Short mmCIF file of C-alpha atoms and ligand atoms in Angstrom, two decimals:
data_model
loop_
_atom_site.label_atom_id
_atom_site.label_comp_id
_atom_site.label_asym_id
_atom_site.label_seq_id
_atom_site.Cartn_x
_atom_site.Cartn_y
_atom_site.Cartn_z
CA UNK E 1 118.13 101.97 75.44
CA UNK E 2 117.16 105.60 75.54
CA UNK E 3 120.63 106.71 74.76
CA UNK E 4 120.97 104.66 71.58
CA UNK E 5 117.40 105.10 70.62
CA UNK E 6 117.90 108.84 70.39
CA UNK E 7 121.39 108.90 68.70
CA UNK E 8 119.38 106.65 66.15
CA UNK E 9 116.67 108.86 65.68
CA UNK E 10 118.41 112.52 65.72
CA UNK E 11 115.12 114.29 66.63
CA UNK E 12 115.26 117.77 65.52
CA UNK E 13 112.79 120.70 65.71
CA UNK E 14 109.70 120.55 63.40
CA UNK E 15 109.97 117.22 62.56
CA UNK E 16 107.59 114.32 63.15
CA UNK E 17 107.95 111.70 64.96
CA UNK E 18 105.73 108.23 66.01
CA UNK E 19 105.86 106.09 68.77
CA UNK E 20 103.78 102.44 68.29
CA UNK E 21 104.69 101.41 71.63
CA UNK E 22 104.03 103.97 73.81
CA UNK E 23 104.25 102.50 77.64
CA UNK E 24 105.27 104.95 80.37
CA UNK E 25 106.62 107.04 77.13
CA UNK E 26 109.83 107.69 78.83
CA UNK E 27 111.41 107.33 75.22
CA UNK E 28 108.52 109.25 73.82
CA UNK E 29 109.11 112.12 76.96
CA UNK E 30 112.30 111.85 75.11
CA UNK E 31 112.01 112.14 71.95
CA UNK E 32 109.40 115.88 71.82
CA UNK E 33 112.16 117.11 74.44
CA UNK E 34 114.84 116.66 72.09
CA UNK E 35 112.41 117.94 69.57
CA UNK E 36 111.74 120.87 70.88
CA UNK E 37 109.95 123.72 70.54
CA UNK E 38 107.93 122.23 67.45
CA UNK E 39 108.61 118.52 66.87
CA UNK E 40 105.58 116.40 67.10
CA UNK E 41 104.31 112.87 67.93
CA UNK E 42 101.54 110.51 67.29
CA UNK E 43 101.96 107.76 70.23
CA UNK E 44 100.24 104.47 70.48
CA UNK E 45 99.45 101.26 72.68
CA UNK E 46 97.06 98.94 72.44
CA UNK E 47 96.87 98.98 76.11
CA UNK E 48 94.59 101.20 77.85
CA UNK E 49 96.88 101.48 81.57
CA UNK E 50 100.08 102.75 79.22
CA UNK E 51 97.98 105.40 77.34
CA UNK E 52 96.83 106.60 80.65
CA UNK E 53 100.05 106.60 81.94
CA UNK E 54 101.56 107.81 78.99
CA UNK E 55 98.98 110.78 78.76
CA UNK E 56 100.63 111.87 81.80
CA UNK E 57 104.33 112.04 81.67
CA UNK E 58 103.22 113.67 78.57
CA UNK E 59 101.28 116.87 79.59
CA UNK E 60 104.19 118.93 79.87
CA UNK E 61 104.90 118.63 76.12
CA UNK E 62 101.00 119.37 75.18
CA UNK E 63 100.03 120.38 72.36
CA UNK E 64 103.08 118.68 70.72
CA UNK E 65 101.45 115.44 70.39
CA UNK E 66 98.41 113.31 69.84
CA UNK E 67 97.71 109.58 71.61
CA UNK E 68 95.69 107.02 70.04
CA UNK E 69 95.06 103.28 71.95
CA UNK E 70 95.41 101.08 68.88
CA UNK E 71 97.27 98.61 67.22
CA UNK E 72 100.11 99.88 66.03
CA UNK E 73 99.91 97.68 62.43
CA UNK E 74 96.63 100.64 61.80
CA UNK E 75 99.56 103.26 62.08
CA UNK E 76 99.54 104.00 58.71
CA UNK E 77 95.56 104.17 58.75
CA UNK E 78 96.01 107.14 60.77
CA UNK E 79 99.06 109.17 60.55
CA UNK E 80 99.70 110.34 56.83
CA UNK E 81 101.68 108.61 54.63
CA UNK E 82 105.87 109.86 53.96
CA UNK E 83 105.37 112.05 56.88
CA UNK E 84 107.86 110.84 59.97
CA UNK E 85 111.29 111.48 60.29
CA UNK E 86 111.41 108.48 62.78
CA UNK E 87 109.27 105.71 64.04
CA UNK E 88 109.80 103.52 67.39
CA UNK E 89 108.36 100.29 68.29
CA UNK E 90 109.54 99.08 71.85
CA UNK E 91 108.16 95.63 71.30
CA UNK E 92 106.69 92.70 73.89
CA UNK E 93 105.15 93.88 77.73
CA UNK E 94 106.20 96.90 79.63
CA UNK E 95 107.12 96.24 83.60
CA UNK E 96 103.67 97.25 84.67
CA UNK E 97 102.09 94.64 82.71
CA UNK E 98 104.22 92.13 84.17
CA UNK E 99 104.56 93.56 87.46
CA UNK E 100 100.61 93.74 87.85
CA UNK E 101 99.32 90.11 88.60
CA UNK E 102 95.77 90.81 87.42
CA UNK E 103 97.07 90.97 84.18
CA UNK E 104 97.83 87.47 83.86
CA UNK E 105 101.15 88.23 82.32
CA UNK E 106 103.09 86.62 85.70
CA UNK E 107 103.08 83.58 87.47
CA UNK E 108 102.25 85.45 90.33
CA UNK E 109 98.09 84.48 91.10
CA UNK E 110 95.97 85.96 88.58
CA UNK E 111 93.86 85.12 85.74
CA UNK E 112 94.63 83.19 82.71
CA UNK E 113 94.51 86.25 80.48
CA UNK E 114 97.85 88.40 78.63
CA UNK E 115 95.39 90.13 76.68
CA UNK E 116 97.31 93.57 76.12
CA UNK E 117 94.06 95.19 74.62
CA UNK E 118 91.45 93.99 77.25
CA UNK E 119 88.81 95.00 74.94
CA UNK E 120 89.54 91.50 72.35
CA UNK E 121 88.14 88.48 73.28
CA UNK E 122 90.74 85.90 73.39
CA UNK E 123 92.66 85.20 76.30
CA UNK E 124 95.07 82.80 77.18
CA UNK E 125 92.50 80.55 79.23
CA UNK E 126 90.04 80.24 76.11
CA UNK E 127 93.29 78.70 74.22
CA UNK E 128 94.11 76.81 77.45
CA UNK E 129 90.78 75.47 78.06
CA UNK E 130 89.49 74.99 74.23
CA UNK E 131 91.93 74.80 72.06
CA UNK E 132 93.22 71.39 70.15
CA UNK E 133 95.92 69.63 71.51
CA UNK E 134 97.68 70.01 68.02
CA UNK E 135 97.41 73.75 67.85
CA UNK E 136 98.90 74.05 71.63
CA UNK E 137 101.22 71.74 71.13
CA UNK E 138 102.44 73.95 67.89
CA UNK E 139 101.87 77.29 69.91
CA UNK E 140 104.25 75.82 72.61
CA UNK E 141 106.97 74.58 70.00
CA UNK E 142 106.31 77.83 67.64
CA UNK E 143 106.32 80.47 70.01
CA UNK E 144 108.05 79.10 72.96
CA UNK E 145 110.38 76.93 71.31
CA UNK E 146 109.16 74.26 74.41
CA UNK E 147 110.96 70.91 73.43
CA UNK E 148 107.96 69.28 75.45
CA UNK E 149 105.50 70.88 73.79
CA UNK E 150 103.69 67.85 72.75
CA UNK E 151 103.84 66.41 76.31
CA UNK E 152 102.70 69.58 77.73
CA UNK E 153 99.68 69.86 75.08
CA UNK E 154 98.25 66.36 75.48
CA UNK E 155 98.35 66.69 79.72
CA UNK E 156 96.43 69.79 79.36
CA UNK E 157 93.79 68.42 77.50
CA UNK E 158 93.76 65.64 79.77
CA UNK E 159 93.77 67.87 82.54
CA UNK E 160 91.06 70.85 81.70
CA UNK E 161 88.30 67.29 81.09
CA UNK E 162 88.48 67.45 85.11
CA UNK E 163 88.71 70.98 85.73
CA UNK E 164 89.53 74.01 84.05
CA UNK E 165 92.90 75.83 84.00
CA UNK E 166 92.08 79.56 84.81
CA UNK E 167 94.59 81.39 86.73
CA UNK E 168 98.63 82.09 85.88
CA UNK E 169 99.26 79.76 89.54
CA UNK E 170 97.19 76.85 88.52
CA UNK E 171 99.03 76.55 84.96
CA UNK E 172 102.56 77.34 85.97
CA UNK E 173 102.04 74.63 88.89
CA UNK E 174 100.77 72.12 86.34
CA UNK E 175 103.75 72.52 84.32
CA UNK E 176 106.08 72.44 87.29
CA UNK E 177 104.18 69.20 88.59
CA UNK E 178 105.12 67.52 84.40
CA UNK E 179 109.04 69.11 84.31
CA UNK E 180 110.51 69.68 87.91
CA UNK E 181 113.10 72.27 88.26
CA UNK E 182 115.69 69.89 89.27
CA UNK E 183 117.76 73.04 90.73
CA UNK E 184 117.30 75.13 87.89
CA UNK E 185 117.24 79.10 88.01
CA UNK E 186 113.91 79.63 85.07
CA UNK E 187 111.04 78.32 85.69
CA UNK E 188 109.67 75.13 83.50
CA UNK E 189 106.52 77.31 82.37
CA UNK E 190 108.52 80.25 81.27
CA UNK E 191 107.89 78.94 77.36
CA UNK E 192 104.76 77.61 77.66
CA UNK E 193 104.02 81.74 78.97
CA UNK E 194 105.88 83.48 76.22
CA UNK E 195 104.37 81.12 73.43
CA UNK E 196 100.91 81.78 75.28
CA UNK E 197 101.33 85.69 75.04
CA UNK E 198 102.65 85.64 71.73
CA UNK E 199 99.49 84.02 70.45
CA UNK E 200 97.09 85.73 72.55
CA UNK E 201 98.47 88.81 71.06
CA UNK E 202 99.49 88.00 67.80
CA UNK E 203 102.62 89.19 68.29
CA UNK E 204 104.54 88.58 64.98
CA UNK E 205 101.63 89.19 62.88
CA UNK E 206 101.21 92.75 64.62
CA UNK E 207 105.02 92.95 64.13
CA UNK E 208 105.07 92.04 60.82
CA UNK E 209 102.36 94.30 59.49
CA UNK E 210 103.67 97.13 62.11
CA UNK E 211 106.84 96.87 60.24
CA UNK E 212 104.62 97.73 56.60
CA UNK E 213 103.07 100.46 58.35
CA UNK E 214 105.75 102.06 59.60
CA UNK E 215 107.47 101.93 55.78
CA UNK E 216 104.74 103.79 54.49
CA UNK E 217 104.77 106.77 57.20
CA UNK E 218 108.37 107.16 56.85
CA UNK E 219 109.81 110.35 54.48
CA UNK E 220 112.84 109.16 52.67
CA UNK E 221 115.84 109.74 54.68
CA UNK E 222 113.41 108.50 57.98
CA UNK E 223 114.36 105.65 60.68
CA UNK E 224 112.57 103.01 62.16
CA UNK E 225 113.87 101.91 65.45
CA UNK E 226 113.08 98.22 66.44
CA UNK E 227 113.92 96.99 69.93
CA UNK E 228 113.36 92.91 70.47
CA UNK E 229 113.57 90.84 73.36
CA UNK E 230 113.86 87.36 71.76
CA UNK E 231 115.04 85.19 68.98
CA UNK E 232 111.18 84.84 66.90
CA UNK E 233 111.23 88.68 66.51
CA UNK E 234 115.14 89.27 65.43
CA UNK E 235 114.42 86.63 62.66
CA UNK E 236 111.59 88.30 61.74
CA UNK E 237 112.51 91.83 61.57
CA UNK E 238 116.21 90.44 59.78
CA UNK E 239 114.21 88.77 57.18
CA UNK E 240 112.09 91.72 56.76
CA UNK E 241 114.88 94.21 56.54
CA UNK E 242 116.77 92.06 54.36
CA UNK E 243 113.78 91.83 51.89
CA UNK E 244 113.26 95.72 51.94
CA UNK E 245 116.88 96.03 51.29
CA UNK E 246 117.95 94.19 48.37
CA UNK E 247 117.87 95.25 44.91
CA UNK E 248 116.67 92.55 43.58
CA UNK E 249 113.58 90.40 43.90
CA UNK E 250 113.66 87.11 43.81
CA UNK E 251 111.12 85.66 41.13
CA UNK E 252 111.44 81.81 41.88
CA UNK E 253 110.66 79.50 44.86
CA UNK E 254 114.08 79.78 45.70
CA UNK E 255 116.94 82.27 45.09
CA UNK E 256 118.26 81.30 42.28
CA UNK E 257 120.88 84.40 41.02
CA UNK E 258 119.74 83.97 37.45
CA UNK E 259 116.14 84.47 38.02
CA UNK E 260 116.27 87.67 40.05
CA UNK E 261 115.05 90.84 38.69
CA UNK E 262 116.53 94.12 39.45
CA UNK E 263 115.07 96.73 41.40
CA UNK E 264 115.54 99.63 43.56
CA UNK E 265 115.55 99.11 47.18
CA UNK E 266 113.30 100.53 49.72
CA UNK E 267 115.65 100.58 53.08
CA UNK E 268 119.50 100.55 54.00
CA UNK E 269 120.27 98.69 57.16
CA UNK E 270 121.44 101.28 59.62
CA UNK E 271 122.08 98.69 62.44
CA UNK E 272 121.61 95.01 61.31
CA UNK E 273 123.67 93.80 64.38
CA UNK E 274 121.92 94.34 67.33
CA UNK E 275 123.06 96.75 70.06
CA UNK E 276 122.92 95.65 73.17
CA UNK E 277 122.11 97.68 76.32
CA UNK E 278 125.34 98.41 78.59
CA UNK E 279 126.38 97.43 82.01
CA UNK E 280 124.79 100.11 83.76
CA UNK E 281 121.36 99.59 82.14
CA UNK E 282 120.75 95.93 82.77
CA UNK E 283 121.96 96.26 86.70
CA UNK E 284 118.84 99.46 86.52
CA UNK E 285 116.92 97.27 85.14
CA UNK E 286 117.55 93.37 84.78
CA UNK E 287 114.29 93.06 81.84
CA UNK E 288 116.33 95.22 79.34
CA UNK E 289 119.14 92.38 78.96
CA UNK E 290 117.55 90.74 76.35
CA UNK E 291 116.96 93.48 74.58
CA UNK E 292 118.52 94.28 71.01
CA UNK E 293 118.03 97.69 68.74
CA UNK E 294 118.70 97.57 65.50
CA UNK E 295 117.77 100.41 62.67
CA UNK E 296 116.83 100.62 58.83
CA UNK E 297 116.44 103.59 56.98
CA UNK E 298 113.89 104.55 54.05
CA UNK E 299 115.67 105.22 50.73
C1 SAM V 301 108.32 97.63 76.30
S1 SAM V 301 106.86 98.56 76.45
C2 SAM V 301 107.27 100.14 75.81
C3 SAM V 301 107.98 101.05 76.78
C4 SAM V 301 108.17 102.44 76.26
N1 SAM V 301 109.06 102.50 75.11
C5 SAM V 301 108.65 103.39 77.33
O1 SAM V 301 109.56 104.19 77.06
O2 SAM V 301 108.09 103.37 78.44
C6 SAM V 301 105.88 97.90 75.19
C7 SAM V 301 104.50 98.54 75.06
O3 SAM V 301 104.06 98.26 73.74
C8 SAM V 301 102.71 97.93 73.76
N2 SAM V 301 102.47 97.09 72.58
C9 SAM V 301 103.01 95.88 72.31
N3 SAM V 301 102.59 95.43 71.12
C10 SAM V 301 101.78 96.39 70.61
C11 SAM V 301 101.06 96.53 69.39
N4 SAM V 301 101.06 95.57 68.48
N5 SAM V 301 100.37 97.67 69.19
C12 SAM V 301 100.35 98.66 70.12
N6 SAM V 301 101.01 98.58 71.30
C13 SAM V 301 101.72 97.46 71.54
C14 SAM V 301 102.49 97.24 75.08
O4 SAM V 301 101.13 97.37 75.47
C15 SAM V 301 103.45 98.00 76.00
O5 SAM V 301 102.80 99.05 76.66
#
C-alpha cells in the first residue's frame, strides 16, 4: 500500500522521517525519494536478512539515512524525541521470511523457530517442547483464536513425552493428523502458526510499546502509519488510538460519563477505518489482502 502510505505521509524535503519496519524498504526507497534532496530516515528491523537487504536498495539515497537492527518499541531510545514528520510500521513477516523455509515461519520443512531476531533465545520449539499445556492451550486460543486449542495443547504434551516436535513439517502434520482438512482450502495448523509467531515474537507487546514510541518521536502535526494483517492488531491499535484521542480520561473501572476528567488529547484519527489495498495490488501480490492502513495524527 505504497500509494496510500505516501499520500498519508506527504514526505517533503528536509523533513524526517522513520521507518520501524524496514524489510526490502521499498516503502522506505519511497519515502527519501519523495523526500528529496534533504529528507532523512532512521530505518529499523529486528531482523538481520531485511537490514541487509534494506542497506541495499538504500545506497542510492546515502547519506540521507541511518539503519539500526532493533526493536522498533527502543525507537524512541534512539531517534530524538518531537522530531519526525512521519513514522511507518509495516507490521507481522515480510515474504522473505516466509518464503525462506529455514526460517521456520512456513510449513514448508524447516526448524521449529519464527524467531525474527535470531539473536533471542526463544523459539517456537522451546514453547512447543516445554511449555505447559495451559499456557499453549491459551497461546493457541489468544493468538490464534484456535477453537481446539485445548485439544491441540494436551496432544502435544502427550506427544513431545515420546519425541520432540522440532521442525515446521513435523508440527503442521501433527495437527493435520488431530483436525483433517475435510476438503478445506487453509490448512488446520494455520492458527496454531500465527499464535506460535505471535508469542515467539511478542508481537502485541512490541506493537503496543512501538505505538508509545512512535508518539514521542512525532512533532505535532506528524503521522504514524500502521498497516495490520489481522484482527488481534486492529483491536489493539483501535483501542490505542481511541485512548490517545479522547479528551477525557476515564478515572473509574469503567466509563462512567460522570467520573471522567477533562483533558486535552494527544492524536486525531486520520484513518480509523481501514483502507484496504485495491484490485491490482492483491492479484501482485496475494499476502497484501489482509492488509489494512489506518493513520493518527499528533496534536
Ligand atoms: C511486512 S515487512 C515490512 C516490509 C517493508 N515495509 C517494505 O517496504 O519492504 C515487516 C518487517 O518488519 C519487521 N518487524 C516486525 N516486527 C518488528 C519489530 N517489533 N521491530 C522491528 N522490526 C519488526 C520484520 O522483521 C519484517 O522485516
Amino acid at each position: 500500500m505504497l500509494v496510500e502510505v505516501l499520500e498519508a505521509l506527504q514526505p517533503r524535503a528536509g523533513q524526517k522521517f522513520a521507518d520501524g519496519t524496514l524489510g526490502g524498504a521499498g516503502h522506505a526507497a519511497a519515502i527519501l525519494g519523495a523526500s528529496a534532496p534533504d529528507g532523512w530516515l532512521f530505518g529499523m528491523d529486528r531482523d538481520e536478512a531485511a537490514l541487509e537487504a534494506a542497506q541495499q536498495r538504500l545506497a542510492e539515497f546515502a547519506p540521507r539515512f541511518e539503519l539500526r537492527r532493533g526493536n522498533f518499541d527502543e525507537l524512541a531510545d534512539w531517534i530524538p524525541h518531537a522530531s519526525c514528520a512521519g513514522v511507518l510500521l509495516d507490521l507481522g513477516v515480510s515474504s522473505p521470511q516466509l518464503d525462506m523455509a529455514g526460517r521456520g515461519f512456513s510449513f514448508a520443512e524447516g526448524p521449529l523457530d519464527m524467531r525474527m531476531d535470531t539473536r533471542q533465545p526463544l523459539t517456537a520449539a522451546d514453547l512447543v517442547n516445554h511449555e505447559s499445556e495451559f499456557e499453549l492451550a491459551k497461546i493457541f486460543w489468544e493468538f490464534g483464536g484456535e477453537r481446539q486449542s485445548r485439544r491441540f495443547a494436551k496432544a502435544i504434551v502427550e506427544q513431545r513425552k515420546a519425541k520432540p516436535l522440532t521442525t515446521t513439517k513435523q508440527l503442521a502434520e501433527f495437527i493435520e493428523r488431530l483436525a483433517p482438512r475435510h476438503g478445506k482450502k487453509t490448512h488446520p495448523a494455520t492458527q496454531v502458526f500465527q499464535a506460535l509467531r505471535i508469542a515467539v515474537n511478542d508481537e502485541l507487546g512490541s506493537m503496543r510499546r512501538g505505538l508509545d514510541a512512535a508518539l514521542k518521536i512525532l512533532q505535532p502535526g506528524g503521522r504514524v502509519c500502521v498497516l495490520t494483517f489481522h484482527g488481534l492488531e486492529v483491536r489493539l491499535l483501535k483501542d490505542w488510538g481511541d485512548e490517545r484521542t479522547r479528551d477525557y480520561i476515564v478515572t473509574g473501572e469503567i466509563d462512567d460519563p460522570l467520573l471522567r476528567k477533562p483533558r486535552v488529547p494527544e492524536m486525531r484519527w486520520v484513518q480509523r477505518k481501514g483502507l484496504q489495498p485495491g484490485a491490482a495490488e492483491v492479484n501482485a501480490n496475494p499476502r497484501s489482502r489482509s492488509a489494512q492502513l489506518r493513520v493518527l495524527e499528533k496534536i
